[in-house]
JSON list of C-alpha atoms in Angstrom, two decimals:
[
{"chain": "Y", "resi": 1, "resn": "UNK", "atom": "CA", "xyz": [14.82, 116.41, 117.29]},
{"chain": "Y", "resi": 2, "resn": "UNK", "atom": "CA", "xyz": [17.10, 113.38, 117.23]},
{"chain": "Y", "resi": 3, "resn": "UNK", "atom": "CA", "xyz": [20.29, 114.34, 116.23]},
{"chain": "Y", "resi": 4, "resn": "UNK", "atom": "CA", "xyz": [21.62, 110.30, 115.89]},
{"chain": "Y", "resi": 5, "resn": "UNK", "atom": "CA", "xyz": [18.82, 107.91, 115.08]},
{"chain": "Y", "resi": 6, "resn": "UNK", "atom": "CA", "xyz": [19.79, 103.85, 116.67]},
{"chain": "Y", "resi": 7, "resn": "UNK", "atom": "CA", "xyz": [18.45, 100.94, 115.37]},
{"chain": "Y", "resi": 8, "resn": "UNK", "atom": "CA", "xyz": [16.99, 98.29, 116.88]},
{"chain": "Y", "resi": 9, "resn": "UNK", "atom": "CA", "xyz": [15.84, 99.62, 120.06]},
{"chain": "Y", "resi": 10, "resn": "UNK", "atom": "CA", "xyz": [15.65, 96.43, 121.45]},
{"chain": "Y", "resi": 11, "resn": "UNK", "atom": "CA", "xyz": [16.72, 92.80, 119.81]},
{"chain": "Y", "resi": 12, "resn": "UNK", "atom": "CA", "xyz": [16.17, 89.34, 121.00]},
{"chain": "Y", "resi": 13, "resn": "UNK", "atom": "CA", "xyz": [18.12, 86.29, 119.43]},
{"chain": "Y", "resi": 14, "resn": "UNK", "atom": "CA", "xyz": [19.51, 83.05, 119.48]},
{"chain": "Y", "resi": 15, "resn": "UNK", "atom": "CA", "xyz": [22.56, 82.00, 120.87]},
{"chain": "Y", "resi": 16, "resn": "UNK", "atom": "CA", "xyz": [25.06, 81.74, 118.11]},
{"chain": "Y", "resi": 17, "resn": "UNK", "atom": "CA", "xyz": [23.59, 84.16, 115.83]},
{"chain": "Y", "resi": 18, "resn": "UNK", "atom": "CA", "xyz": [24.53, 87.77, 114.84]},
{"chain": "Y", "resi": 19, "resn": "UNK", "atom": "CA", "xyz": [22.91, 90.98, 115.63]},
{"chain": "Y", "resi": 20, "resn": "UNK", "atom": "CA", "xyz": [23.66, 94.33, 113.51]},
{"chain": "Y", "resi": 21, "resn": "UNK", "atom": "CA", "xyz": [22.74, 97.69, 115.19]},
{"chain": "Y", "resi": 22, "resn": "UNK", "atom": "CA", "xyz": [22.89, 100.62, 113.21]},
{"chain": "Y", "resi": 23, "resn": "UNK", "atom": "CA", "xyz": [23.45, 104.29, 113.72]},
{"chain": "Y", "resi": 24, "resn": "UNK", "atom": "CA", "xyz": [22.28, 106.99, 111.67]},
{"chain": "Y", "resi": 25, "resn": "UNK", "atom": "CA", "xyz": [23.66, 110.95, 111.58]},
{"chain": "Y", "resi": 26, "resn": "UNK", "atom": "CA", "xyz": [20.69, 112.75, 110.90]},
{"chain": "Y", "resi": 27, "resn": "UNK", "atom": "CA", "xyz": [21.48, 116.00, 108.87]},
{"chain": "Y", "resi": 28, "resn": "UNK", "atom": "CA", "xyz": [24.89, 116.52, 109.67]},
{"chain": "Y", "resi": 29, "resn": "UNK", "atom": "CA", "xyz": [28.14, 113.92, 108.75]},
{"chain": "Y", "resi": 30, "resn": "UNK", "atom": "CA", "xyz": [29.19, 111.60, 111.95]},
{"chain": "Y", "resi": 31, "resn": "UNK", "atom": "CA", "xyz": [32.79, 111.46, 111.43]},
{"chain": "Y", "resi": 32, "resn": "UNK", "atom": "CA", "xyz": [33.58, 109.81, 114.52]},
{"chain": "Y", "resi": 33, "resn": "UNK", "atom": "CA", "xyz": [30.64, 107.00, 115.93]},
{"chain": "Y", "resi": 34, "resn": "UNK", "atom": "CA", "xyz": [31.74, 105.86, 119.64]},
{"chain": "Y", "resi": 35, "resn": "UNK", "atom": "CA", "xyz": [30.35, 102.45, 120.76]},
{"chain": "Y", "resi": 36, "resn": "UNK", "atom": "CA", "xyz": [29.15, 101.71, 124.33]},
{"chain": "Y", "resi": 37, "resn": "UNK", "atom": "CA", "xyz": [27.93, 99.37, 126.21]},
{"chain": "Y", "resi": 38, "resn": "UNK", "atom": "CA", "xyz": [26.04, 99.47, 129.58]},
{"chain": "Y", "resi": 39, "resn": "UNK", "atom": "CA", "xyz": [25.11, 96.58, 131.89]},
{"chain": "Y", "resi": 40, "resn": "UNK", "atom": "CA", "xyz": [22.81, 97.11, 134.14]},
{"chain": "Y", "resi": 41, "resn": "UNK", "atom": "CA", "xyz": [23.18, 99.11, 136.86]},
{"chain": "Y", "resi": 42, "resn": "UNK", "atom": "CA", "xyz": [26.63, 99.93, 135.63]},
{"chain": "Y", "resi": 43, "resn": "UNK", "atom": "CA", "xyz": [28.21, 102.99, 133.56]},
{"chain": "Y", "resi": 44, "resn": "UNK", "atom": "CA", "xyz": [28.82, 103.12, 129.77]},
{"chain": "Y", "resi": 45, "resn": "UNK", "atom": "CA", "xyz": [32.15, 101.42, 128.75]},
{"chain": "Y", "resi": 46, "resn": "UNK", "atom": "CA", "xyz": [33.51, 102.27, 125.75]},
{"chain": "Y", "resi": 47, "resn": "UNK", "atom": "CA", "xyz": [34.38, 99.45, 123.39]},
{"chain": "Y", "resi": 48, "resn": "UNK", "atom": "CA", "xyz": [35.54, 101.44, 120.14]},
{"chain": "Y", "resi": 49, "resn": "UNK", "atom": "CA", "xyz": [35.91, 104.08, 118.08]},
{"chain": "Y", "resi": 50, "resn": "UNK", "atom": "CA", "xyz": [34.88, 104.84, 114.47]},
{"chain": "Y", "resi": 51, "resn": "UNK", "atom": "CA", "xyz": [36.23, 106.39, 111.94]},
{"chain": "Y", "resi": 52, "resn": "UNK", "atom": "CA", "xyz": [34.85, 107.28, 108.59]},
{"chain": "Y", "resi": 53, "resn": "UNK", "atom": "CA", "xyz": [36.81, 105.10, 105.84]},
{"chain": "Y", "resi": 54, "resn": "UNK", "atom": "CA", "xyz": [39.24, 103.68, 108.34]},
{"chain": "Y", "resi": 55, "resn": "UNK", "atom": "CA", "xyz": [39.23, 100.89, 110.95]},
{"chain": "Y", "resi": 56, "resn": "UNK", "atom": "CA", "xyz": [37.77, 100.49, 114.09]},
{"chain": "Y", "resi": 57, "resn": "UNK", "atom": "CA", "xyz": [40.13, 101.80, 116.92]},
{"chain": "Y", "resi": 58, "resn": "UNK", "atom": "CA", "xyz": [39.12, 99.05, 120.22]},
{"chain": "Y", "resi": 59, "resn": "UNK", "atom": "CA", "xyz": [39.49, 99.32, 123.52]},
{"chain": "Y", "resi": 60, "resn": "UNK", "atom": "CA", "xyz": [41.60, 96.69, 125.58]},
{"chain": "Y", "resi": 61, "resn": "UNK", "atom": "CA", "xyz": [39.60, 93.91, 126.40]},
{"chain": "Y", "resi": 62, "resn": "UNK", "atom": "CA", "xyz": [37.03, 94.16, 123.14]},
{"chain": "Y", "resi": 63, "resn": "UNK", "atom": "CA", "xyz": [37.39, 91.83, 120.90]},
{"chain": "Y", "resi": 64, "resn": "UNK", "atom": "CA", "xyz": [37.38, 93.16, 117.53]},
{"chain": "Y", "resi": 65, "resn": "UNK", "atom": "CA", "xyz": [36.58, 89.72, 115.44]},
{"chain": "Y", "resi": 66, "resn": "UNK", "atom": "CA", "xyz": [33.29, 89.45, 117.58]},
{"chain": "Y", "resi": 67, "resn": "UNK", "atom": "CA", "xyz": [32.18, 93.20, 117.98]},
{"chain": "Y", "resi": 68, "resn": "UNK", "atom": "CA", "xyz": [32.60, 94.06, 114.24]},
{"chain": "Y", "resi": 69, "resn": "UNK", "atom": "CA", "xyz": [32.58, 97.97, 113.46]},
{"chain": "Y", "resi": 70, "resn": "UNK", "atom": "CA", "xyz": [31.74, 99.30, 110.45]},
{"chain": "Y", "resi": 71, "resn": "UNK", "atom": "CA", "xyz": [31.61, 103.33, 109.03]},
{"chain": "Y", "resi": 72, "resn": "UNK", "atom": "CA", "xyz": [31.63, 103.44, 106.00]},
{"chain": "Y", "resi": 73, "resn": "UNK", "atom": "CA", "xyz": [29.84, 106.34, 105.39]},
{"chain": "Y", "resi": 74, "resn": "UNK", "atom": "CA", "xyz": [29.55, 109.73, 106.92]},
{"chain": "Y", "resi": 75, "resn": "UNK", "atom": "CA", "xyz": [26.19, 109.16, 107.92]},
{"chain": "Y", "resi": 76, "resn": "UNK", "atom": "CA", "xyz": [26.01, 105.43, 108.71]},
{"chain": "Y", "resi": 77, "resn": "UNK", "atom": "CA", "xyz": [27.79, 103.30, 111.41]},
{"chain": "Y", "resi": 78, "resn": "UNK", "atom": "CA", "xyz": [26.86, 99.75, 112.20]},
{"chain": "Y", "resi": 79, "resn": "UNK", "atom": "CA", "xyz": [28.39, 97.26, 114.96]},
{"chain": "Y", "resi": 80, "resn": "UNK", "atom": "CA", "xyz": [27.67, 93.51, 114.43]},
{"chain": "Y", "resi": 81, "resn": "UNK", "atom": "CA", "xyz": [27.72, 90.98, 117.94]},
{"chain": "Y", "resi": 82, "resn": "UNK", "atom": "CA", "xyz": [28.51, 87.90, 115.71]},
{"chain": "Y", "resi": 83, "resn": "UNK", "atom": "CA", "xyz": [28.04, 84.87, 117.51]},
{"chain": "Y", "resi": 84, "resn": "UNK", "atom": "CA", "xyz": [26.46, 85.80, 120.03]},
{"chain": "Y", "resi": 85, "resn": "UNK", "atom": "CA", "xyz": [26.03, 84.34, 123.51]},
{"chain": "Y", "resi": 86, "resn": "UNK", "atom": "CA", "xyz": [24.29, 85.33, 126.80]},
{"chain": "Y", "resi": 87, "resn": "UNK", "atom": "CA", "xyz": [27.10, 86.98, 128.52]},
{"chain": "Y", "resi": 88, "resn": "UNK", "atom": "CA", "xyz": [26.76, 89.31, 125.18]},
{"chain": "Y", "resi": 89, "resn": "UNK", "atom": "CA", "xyz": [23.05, 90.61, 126.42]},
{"chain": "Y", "resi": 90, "resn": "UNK", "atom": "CA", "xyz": [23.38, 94.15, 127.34]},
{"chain": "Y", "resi": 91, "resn": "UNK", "atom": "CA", "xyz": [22.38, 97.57, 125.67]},
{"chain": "Y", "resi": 92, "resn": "UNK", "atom": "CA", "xyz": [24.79, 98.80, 122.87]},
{"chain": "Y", "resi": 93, "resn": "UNK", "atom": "CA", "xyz": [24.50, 102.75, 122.56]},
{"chain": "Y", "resi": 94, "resn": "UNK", "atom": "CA", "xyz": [26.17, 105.15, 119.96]},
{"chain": "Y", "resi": 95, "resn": "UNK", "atom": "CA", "xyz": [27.10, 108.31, 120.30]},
{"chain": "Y", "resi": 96, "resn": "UNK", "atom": "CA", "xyz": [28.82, 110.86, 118.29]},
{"chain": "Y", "resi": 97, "resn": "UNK", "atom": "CA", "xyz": [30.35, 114.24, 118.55]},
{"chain": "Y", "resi": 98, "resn": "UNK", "atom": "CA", "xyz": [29.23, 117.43, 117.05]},
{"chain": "Y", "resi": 99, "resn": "UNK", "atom": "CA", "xyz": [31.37, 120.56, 117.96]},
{"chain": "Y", "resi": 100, "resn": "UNK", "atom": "CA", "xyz": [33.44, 120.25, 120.67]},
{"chain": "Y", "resi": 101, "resn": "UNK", "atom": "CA", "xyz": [33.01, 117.92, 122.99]},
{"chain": "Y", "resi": 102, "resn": "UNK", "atom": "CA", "xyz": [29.42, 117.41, 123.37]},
{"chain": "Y", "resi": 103, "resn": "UNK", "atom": "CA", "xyz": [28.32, 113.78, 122.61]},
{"chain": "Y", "resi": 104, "resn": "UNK", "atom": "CA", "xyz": [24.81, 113.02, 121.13]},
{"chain": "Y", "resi": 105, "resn": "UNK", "atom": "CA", "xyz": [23.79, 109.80, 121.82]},
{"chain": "Y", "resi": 106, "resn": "UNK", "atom": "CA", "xyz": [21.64, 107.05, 119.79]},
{"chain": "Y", "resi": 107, "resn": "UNK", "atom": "CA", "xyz": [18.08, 105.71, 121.18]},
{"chain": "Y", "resi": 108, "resn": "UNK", "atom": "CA", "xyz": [20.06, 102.75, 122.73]},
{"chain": "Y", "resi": 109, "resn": "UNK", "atom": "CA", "xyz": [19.97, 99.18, 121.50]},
{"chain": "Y", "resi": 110, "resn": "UNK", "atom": "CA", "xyz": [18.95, 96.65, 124.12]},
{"chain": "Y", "resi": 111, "resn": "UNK", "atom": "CA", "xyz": [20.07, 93.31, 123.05]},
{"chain": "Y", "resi": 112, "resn": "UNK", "atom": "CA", "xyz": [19.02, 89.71, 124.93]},
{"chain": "Y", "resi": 113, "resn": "UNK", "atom": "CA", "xyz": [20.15, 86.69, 123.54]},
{"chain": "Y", "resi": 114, "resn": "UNK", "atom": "CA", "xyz": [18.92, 83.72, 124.34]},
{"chain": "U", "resi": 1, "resn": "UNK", "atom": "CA", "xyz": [44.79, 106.51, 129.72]},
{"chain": "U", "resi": 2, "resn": "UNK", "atom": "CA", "xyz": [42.00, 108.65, 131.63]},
{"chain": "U", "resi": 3, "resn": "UNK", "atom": "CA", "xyz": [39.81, 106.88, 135.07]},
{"chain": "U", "resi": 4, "resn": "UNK", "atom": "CA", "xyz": [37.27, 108.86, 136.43]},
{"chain": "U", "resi": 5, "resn": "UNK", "atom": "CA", "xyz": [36.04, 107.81, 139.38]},
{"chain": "U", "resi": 6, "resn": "UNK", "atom": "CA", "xyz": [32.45, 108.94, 141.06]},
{"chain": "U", "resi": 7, "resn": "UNK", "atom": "CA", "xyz": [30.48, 109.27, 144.56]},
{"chain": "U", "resi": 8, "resn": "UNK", "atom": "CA", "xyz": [28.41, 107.90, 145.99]},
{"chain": "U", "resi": 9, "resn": "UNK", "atom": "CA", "xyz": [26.95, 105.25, 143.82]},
{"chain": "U", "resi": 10, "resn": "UNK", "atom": "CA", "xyz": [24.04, 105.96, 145.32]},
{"chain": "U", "resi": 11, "resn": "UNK", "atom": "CA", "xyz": [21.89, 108.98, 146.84]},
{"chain": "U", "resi": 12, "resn": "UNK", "atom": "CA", "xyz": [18.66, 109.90, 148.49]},
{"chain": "U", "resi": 13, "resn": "UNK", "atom": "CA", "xyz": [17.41, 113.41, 149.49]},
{"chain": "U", "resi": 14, "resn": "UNK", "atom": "CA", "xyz": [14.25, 114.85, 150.80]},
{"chain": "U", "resi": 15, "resn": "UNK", "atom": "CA", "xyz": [12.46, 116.81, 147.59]},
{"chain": "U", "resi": 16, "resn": "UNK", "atom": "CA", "xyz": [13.45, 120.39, 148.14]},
{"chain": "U", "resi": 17, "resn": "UNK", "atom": "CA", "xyz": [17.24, 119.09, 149.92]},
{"chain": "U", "resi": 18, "resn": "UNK", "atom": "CA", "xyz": [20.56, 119.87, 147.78]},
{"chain": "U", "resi": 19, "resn": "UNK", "atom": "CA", "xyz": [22.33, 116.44, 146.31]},
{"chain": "U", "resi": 20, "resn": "UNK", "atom": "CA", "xyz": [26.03, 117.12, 145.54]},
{"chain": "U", "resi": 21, "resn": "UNK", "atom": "CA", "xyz": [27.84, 113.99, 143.45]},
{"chain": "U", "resi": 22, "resn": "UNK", "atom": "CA", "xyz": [31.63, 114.33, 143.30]},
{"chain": "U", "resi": 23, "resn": "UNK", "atom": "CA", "xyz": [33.95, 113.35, 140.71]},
{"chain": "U", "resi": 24, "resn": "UNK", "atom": "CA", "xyz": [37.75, 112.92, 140.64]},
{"chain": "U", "resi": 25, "resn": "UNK", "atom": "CA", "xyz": [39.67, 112.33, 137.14]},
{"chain": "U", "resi": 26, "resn": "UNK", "atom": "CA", "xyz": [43.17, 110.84, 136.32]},
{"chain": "U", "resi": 27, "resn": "UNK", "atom": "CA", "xyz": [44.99, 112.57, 133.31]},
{"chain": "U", "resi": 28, "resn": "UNK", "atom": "CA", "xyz": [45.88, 116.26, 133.72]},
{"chain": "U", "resi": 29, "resn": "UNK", "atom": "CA", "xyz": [45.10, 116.69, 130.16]},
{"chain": "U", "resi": 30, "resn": "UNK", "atom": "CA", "xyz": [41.75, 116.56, 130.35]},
{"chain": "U", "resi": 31, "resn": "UNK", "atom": "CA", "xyz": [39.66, 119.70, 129.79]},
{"chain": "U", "resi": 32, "resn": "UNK", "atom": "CA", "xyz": [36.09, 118.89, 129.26]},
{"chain": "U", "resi": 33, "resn": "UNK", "atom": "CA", "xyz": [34.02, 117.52, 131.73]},
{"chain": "U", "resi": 34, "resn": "UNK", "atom": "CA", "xyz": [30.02, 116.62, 130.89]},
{"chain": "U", "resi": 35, "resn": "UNK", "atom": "CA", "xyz": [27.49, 115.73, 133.18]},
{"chain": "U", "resi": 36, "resn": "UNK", "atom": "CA", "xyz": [24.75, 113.18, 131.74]},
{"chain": "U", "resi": 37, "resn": "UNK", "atom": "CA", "xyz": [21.22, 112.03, 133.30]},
{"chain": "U", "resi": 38, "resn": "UNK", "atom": "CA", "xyz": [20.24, 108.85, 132.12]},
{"chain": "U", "resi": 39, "resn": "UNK", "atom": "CA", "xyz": [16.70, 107.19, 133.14]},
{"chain": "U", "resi": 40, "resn": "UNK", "atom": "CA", "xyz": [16.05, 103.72, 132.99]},
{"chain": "U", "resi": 41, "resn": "UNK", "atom": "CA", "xyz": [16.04, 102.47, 129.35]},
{"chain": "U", "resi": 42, "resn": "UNK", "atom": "CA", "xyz": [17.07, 105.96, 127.81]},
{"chain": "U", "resi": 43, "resn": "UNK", "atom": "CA", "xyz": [19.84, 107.58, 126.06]},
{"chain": "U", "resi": 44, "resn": "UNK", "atom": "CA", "xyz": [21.74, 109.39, 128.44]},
{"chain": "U", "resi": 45, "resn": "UNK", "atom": "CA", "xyz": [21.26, 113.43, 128.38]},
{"chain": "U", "resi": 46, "resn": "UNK", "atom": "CA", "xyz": [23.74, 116.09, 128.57]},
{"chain": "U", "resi": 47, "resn": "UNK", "atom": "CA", "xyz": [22.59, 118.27, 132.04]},
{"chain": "U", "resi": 48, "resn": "UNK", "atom": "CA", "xyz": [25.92, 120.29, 131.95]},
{"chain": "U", "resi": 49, "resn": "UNK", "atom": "CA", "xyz": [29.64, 120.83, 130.59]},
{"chain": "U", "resi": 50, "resn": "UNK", "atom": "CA", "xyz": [32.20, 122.75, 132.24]},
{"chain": "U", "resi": 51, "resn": "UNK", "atom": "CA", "xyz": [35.59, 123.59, 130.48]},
{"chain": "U", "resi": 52, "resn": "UNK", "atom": "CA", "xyz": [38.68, 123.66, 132.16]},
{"chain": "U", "resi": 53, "resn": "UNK", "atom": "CA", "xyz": [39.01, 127.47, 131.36]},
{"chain": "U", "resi": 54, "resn": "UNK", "atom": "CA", "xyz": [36.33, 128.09, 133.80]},
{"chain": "U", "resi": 55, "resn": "UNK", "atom": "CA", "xyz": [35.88, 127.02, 137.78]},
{"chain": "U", "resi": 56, "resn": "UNK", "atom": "CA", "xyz": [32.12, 127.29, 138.28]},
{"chain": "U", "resi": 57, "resn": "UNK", "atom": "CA", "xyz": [29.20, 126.62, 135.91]},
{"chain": "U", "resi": 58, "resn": "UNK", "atom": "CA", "xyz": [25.57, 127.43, 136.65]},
{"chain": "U", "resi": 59, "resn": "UNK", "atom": "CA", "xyz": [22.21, 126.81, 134.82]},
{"chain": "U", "resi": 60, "resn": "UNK", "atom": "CA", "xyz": [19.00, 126.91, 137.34]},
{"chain": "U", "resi": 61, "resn": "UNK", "atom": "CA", "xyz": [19.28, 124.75, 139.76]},
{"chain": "U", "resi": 62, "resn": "UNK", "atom": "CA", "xyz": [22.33, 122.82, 138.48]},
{"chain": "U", "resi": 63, "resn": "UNK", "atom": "CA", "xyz": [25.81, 123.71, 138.72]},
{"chain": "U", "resi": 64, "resn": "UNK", "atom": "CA", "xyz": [28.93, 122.49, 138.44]},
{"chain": "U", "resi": 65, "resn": "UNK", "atom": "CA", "xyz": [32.46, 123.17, 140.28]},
{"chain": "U", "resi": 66, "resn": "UNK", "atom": "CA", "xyz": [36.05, 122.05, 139.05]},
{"chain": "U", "resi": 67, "resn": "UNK", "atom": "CA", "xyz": [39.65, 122.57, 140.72]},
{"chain": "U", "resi": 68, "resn": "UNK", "atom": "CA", "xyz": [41.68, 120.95, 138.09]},
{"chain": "U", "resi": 69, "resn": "UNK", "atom": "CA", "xyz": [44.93, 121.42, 140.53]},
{"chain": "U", "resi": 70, "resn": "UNK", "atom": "CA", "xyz": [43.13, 118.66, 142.74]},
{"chain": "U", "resi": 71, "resn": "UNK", "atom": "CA", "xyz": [41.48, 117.43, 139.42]},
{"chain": "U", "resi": 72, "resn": "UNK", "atom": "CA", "xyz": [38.42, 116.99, 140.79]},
{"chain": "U", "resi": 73, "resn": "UNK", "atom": "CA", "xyz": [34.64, 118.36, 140.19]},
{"chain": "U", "resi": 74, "resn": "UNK", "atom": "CA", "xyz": [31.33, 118.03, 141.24]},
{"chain": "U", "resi": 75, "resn": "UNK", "atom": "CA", "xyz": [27.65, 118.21, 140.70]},
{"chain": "U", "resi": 76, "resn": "UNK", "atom": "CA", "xyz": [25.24, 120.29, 142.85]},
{"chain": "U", "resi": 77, "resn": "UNK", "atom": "CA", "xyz": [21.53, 120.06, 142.57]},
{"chain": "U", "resi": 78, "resn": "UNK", "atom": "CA", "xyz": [19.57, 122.30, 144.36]},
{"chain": "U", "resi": 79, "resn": "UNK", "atom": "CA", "xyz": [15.51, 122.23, 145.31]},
{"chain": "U", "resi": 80, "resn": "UNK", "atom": "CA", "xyz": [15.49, 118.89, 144.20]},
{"chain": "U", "resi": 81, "resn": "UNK", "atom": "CA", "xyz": [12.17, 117.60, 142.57]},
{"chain": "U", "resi": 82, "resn": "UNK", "atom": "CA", "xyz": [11.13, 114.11, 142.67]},
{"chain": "U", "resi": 83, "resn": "UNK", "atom": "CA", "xyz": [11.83, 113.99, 138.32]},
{"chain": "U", "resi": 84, "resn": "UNK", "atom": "CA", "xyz": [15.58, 114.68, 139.01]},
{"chain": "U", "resi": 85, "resn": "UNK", "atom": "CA", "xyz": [15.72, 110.93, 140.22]},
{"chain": "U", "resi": 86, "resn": "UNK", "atom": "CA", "xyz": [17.73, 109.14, 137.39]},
{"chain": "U", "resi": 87, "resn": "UNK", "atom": "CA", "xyz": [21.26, 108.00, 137.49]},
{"chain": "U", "resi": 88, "resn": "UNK", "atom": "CA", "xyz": [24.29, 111.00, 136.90]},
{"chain": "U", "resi": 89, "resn": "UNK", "atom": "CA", "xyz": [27.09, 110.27, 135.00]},
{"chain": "U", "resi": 90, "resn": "UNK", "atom": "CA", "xyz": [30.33, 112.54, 135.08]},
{"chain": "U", "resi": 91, "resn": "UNK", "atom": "CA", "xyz": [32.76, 111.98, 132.09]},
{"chain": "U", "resi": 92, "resn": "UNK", "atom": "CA", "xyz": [35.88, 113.51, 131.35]},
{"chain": "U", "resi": 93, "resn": "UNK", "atom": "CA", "xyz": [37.56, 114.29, 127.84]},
{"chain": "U", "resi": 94, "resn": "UNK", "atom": "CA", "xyz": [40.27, 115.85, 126.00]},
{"chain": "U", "resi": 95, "resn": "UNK", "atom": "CA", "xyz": [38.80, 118.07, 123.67]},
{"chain": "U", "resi": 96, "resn": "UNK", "atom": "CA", "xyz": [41.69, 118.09, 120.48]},
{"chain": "U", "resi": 97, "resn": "UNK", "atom": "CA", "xyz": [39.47, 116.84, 117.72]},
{"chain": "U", "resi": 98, "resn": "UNK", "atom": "CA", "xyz": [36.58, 114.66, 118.96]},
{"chain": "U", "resi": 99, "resn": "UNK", "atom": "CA", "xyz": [38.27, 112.88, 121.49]},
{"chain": "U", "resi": 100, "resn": "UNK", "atom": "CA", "xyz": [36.57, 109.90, 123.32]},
{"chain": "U", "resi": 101, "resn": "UNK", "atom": "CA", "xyz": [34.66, 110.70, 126.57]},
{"chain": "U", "resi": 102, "resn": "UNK", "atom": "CA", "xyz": [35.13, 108.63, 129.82]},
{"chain": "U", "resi": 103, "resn": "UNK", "atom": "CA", "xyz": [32.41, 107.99, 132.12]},
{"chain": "U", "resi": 104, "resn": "UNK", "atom": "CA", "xyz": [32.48, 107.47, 135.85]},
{"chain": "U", "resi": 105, "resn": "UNK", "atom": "CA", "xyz": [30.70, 104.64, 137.38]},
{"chain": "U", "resi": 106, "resn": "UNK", "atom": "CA", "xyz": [27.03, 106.63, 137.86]},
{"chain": "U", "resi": 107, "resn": "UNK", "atom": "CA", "xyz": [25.17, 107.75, 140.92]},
{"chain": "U", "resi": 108, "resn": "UNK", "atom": "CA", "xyz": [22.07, 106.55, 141.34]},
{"chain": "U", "resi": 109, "resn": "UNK", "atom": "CA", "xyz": [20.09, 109.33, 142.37]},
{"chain": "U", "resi": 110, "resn": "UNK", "atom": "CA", "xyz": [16.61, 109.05, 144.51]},
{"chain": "U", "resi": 111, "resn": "UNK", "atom": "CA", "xyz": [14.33, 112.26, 145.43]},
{"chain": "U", "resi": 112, "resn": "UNK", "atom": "CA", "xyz": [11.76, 110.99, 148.10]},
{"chain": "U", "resi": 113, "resn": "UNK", "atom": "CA", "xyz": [8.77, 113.43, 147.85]}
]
């Protein structure tokens, strides 16, 4: 069964709006959430790290005031596109890791803004 | 920090033909190195792991080589079937506590029946 449960699947909005994808654990406590995003046709680029009850570690090149990161549980993980524009359409996908190494990966959030 | 790069972006065999997809990583510290399948629209899926500890890795008609003095490894597919078309994604990580995972750029992988 799923081991990370993603939410939306798939989103469509409005420029200048703000989009909030969440990631569920599913019986077991997600201290670390990574966020990716894929464009199509290309490879999944990390954007940031989560960490239960601390901030958001980003990668160079994310902005961190428009991809906001939340974890403030162990079983819960959200990122927020706020503002979003066009160039912002992709699919967001979470993943986390349970023992070591192996990363289990959300359903996938396809986003399209308009 | 870690680069991992990947070839050939793309790749077509004949259904029963091998398909090998090579890998080549940056930082020497790295000692975990996943292979993912990912088809269009889905979560990508762990095929394969191999730990730096170890030099060959084999699971049915999927295995996986590494030389971590040339730090590179690769993917071989054997008696390829026309559902093994996706797109393969080799990562590298250093396992110390959940580290993150990079992923190379993907090979897109075609198995013409």
């Amino acid at each position: 069964g799923a081991v990370v449960s993603q939410h939306p699947s798939w989103v469509i909005c409005k420029s200048g709006t703000s989009v909030k994808i969440e990631c569920r654990s599913l019986d077991f406590q997600a201290t670390t959430m990574f966020w990716y995003r894929q464009f199509p046709k290309q490879s999944l680029m990390l954007m940031a790290t989560s960490n239960e009850g601390s901030k958001a570690t980003y990668e160079q090149g994310v902005e961190k005031d428009k991809f906001l990161i939340n974890h403030a549980s162990l079983t819960l993980s959200t990122l927020t596109v706020t503002s979003a524009h066009p160039e912002d359409s992709s699919f967001y996908i979470c993943s986390t890791p349970r023992g070591i190494g192996e990363l289990f990966f959300g359903e996938g959030s396809r986003l399209t803004v308009l | 920090g870690e680069n991992v790069e990947q070839h050939p972006s793309t790749l077509s065999v004949q259904e029963g033909d091998s398909a090998v997809i090579k890998c080549t990583y940056s930082d020497s510290a790295s000692n975990y190195f996943p292979w993912y399948k990912q088809e269009l629209g889905k979560r990508p899926q762990l095929i394969i792991d191999i730990r730096s500890n170890v030099g060959e890795k084999k699971d049915q008609r999927i295995a996986v080589t590494l030389n971590k003095t040339a730090k590179h490894f690769s993917l071989h597919i054997t008696e390829t079937q026309p559902e093994d078309s996706a797109v393969y994604f080799c990562a590298a990580s250093i396992v110390t506590s959940y580290d993150k995972v990079i992923f190379g750029p993907g090979t897109s992988l075609s198995v013409i029946p």
